[in-house]
Each structure stands twice: as structure tokens, then as C-alpha cells.
Short mmCIF file of C-alpha atoms in Angstrom, two decimals:
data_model
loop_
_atom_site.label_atom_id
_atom_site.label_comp_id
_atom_site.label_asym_id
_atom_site.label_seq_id
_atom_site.Cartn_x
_atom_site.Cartn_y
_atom_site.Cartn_z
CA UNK A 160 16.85 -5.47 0.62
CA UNK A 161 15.79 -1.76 -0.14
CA UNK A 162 14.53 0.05 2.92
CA UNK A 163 12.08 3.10 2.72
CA UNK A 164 11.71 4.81 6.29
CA UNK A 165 8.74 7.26 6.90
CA UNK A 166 8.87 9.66 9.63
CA UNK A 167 6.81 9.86 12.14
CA UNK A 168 5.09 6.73 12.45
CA UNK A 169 1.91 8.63 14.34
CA UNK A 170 1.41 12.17 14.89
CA UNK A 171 -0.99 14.20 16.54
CA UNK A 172 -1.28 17.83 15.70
CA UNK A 173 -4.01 20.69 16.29
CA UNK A 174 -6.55 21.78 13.78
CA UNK A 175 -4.83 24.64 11.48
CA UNK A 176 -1.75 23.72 12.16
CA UNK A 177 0.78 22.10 9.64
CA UNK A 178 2.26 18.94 10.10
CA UNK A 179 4.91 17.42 7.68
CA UNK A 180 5.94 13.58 7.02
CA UNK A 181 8.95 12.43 5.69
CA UNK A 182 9.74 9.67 3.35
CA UNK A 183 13.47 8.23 3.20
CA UNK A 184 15.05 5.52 0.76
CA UNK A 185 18.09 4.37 2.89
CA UNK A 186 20.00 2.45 0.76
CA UNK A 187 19.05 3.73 -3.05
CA UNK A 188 18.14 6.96 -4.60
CA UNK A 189 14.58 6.92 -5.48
CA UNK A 190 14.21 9.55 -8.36
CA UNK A 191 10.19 8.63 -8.10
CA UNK A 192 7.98 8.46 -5.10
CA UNK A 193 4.44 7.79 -4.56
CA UNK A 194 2.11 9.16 -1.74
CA UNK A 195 -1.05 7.24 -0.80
CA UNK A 196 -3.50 7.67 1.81
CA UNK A 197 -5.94 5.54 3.55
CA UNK A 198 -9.27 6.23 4.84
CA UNK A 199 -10.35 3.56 7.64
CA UNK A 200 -11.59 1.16 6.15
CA UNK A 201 -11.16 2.30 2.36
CA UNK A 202 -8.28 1.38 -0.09
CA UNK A 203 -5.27 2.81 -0.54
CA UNK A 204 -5.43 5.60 -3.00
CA UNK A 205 -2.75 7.32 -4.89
CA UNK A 206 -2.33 11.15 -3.67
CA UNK A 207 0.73 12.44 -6.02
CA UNK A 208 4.21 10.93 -7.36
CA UNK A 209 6.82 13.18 -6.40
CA UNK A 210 9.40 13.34 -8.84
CA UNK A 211 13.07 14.68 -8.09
CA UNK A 212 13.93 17.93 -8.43
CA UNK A 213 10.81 19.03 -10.24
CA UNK A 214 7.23 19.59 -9.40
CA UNK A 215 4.73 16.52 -8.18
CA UNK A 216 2.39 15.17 -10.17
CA UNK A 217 -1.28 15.24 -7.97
CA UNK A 218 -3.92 12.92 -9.03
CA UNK A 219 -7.35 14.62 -9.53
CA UNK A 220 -9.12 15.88 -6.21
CA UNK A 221 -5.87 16.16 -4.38
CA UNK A 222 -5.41 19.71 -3.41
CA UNK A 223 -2.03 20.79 -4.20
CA UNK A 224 -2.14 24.04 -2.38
CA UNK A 225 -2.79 21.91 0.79
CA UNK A 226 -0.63 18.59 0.70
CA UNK A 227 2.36 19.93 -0.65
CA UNK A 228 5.38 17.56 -1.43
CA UNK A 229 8.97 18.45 -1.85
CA UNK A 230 11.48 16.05 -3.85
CA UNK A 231 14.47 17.97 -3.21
CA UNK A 232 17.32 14.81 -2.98
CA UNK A 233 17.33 11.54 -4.66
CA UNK A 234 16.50 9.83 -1.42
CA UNK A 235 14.19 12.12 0.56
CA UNK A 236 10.26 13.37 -0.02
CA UNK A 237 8.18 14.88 1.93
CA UNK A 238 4.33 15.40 2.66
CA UNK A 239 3.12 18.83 4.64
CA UNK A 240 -0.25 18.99 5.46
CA UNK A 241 -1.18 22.48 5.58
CA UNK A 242 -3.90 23.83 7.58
CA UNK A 243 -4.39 20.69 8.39
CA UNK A 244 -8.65 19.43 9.76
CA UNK A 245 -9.84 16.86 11.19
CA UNK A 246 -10.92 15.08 7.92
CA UNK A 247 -7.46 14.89 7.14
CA UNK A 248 -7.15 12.51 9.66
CA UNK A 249 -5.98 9.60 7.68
CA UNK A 250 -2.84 6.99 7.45
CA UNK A 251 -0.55 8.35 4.69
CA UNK A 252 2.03 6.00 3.23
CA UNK A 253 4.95 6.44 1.04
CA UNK A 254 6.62 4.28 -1.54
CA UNK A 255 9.84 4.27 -3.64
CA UNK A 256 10.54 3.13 -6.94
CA UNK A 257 13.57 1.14 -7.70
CA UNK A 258 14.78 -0.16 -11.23
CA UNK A 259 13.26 -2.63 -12.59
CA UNK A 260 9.46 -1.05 -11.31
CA UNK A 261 10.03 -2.60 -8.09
CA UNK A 262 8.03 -0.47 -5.73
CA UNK A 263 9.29 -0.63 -1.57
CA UNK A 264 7.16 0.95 0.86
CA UNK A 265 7.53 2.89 4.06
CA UNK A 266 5.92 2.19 7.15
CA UNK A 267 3.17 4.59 7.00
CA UNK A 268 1.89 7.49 9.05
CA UNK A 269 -0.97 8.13 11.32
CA UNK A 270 -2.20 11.57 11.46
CA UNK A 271 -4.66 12.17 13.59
CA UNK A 272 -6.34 16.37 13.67
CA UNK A 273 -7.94 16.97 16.58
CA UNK B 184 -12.34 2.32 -13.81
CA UNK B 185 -9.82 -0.04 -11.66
CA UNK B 186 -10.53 -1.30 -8.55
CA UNK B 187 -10.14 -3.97 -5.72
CA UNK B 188 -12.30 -5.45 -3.27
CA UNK B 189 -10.98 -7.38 -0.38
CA UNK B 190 -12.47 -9.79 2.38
CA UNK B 191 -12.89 -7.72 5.62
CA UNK B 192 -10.81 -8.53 8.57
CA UNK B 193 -10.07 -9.03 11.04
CA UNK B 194 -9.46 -12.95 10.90
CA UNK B 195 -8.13 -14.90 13.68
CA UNK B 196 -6.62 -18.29 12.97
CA UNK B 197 -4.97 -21.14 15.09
CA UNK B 198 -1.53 -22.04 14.07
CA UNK B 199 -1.41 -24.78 11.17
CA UNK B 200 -5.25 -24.06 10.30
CA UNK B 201 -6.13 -23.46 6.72
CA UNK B 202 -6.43 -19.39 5.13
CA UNK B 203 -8.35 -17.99 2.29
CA UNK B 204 -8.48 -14.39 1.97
CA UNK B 205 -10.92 -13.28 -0.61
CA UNK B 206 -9.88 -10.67 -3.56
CA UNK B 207 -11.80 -9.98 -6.66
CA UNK B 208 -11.12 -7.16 -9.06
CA UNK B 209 -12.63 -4.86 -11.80
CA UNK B 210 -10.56 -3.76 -14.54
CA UNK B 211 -10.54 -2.72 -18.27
CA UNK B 212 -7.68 -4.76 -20.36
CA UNK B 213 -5.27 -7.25 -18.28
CA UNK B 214 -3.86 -5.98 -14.68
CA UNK B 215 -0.99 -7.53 -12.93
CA UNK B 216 -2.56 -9.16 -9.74
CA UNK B 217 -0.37 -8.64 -6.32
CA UNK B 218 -0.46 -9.38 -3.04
CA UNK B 219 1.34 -7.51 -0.11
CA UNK B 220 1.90 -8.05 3.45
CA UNK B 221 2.49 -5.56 6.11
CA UNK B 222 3.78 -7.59 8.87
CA UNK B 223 4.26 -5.11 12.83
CA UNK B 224 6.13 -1.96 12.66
CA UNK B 225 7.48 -2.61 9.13
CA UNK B 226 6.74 -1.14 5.14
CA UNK B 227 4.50 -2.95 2.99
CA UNK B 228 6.44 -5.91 0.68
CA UNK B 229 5.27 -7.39 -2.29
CA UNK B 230 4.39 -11.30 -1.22
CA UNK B 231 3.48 -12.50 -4.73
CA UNK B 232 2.28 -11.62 -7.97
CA UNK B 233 0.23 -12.99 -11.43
CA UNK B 234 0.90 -11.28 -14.36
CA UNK B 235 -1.58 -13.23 -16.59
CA UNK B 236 -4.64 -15.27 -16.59
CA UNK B 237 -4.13 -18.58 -15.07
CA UNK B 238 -0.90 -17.62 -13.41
CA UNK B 239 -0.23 -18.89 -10.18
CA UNK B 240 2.02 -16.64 -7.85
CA UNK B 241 3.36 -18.40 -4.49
CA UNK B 242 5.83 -17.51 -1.97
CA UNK B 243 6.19 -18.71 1.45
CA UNK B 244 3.51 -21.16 1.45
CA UNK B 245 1.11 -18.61 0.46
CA UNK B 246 -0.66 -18.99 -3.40
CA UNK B 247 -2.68 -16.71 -5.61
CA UNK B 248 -4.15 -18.15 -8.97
CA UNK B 249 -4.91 -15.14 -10.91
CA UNK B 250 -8.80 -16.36 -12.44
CA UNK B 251 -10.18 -14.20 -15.08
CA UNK B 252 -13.28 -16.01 -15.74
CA UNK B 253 -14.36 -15.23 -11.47
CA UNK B 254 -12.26 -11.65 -11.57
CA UNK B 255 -10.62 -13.25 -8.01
CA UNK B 256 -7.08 -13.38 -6.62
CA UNK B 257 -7.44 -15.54 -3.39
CA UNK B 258 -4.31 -15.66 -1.47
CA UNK B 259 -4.49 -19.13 0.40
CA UNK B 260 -2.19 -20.72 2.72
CA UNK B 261 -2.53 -24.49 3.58
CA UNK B 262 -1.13 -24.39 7.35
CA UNK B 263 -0.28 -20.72 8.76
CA UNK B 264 2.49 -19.78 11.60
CA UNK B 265 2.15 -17.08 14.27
CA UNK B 266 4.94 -15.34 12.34
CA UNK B 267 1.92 -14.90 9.66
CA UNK B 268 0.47 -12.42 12.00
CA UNK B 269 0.12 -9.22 9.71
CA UNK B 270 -2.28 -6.77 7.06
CA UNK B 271 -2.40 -8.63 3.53
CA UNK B 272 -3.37 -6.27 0.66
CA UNK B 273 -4.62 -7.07 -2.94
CA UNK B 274 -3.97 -5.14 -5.26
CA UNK B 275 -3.95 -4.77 -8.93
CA UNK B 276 -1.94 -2.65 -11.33
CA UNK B 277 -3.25 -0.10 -14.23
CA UNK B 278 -2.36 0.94 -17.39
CA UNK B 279 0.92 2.58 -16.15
CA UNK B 280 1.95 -0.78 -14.64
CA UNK B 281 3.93 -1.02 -11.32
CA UNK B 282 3.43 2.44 -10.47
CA UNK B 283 0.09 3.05 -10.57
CA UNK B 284 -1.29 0.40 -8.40
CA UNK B 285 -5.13 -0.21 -7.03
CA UNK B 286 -5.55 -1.70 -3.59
CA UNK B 287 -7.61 -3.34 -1.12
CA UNK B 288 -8.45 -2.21 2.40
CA UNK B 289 -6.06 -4.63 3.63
CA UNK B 290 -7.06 -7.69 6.16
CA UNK B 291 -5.84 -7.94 9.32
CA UNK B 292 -4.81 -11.73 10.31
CA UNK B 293 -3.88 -12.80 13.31
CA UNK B 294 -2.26 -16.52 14.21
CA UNK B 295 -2.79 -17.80 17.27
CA UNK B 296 -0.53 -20.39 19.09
#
């Protein structure tokens, strides 16, 4: 079946710094996908659907300026957290849609700001 | 507006008991119900779904009967393996349908030999 491979699966980075995530659809192009995040012990919650080669779409209270997202092939995405703090500290997620509105995910992404 | 509440984890079973993992919903107009299961080290996949009231969704043993009347989507399984071992998520699905999907916090089950 469909594969969707996020990259890294945990990171660890320094307050201010940026740190970026990367979301791959293996075997089809994905001209749509989706970037959650999930507090501990909260629900996953859509960030922004990153459409290919043109701008994402960020749902209201996501700061564009500071979780930017690039579509820039049919099978790659990615999240940078800029100036990243230790509230962003979260597990991120990506999914991928695939015709027919079936949705595949990736394996998620720890961040942890320290 | 949309949401999803899910039984807290995590829940530790012996192999062949009985599950029930508790989901109810709020929603305006009629969701699609899922579930999903992240099992170790892999993506979330869809397990089963209900697309209307009264629907039953089943796959692998597991069930869901989507009941409008409670707002619940219990995902039961009569007689669970170790290989169950994973995160199950409820989730329903807005206005914009597949892609714009509400979830749970996810439960954490873990099968025991």
C-alpha cells in the first residue's frame, strides 16, 4: 500500500534555533498534504494543508511566519519550525492524500525545545 | 464546532480478553466516524469506518457501530492478540470530508501474552 515517510522520527534542538521535518509519499505523488500536531494528551489538530507548488493553507492561530511549509515536488513537504521554544515542543504528524480521499499518514515527529 | 472525545489509556489487556474503547462525538450535520491504529514505529492507517447512522464498520475482528442517538463510536474487539499492541484513534470527519478530520487523543493498548 501507499507509504508516507516523515523525517526525523525525534529531534531535539535548542531554543531559537530552527528545526525542519520532512514529509515523503514514496510510492505516489501527493499534490495535498496535511500537517497536524499533538499536544500530550490533546487531539490531533490540523496545522495547514500544503498544497503543491503554491502557498499552504494555515488554519486559524497557526502562525505562518513561524511554521513555514514548503510543497515544492509532488511527493515531498516540509515543516520548519522557526525560532523554535519550548512550547513548541509537540509531536507533529504528516499525512498524504491519495485519489479517492484516502488519507496515509507518516510516522510522526517528536520535537522536543529545550 | 466538531470534536472527539476518547477513553484515556493506557489499557493493558491479556491475550484473548474482551476490548471496548470508548468514543463519543459532537458534531453539527452527519460526520463520517473512523477509527485508526498506529501500531510501533509505523504511520497511522485507517482500521474502519461508518459513514451513516447505524452503520457498522469492522475489520480485523475489531467493530464500530456508528450510534447517533448516544453520539458514540466504540471500537470493540471480542478476543485481542499481542499483535493488537498499538495507539487507536477516533476520529470524525467535517464538512470538507476526508480531509478535514477531528481526532481523539489516541489510546494506548497493550496485549499481554
Amino acid at each position: 500500500g501507499a507509504v508516507v515517510s516523515q523525517h526525523p522520527s525525534r529531534v531535539i534542538c535548542k531554543s531559537g534555533t530552527s528545526v525542519k521535518i520532512e514529509c515523503r509519499s514514496l510510492d505516489f505523488q501527493a499534490t495535498t498534504m496535511f500537517w497536524y500536531r499533538q499536544f500530550p494528551k490533546q487531539s490531533l489538530m490540523l496545522m495547514a494543508t500544503s498544497n503543491e507548488g503554491s502557498k499552504a493553507t494555515y488554519e486559524q492561530g497557526v502562525e505562518k511566519d513561524k511554521f513555514l511549509i514548503n510543497h515544492a515536488s509532488l511527493t515531498l513537504s516540509t515543516l520548519t519550525v522557526t525560532s523554535a521554544h519550548p512550547e513548541d515542543s509537540s509531536f507533529y504528524i504528516c499525512s498524504a492524500s491519495l485519489a479517492g480521499n484516502t488519507i496515509y499518514f507518516g510516522e510522526g515527529s517528536w520535537l522536543t525545545v529545550v | 464546532g466538531d470534536s472527539v472525545t476518547q477513553m484515556e489509556g493506557p489499557v493493558t489487556l491479556s491475550e484473548e480478553a474482551f476490548l471496548t474503547i470508548n468514543c463519543t462525538y459532537t458534531a453539527t450535520g452527519y460526520p463520517s466516524l473512523f477509527w485508526y491504529v498506529q501500531y510501533p514505529g509505523e504511520g497511522l492507517q485507517l482500521l474502519l469506518k461508518a459513514t451513516k447512522a447505524d452503520d457498522k464498520g469492522s475489520n480485523k475482528g475489531f467493530e464500530a457501530t456508528y450510534r447517533k442517538e448516544t453520539t458514540s463510536f466504540h471500537l470493540e474487539k471480542g478476543s485481542v492478540q499481542v499483535s493488537d499492541s498499538a495507539v487507536y484513534f477516533c476520529a470524525l470527519s467535517g464538512d470538507l470530508g476526508a480531509n478535514n478530520l477531528f481526532f481523539g487523543t489516541g489510546t494506548r493498548l497493550t496485549v499481554i501474552p
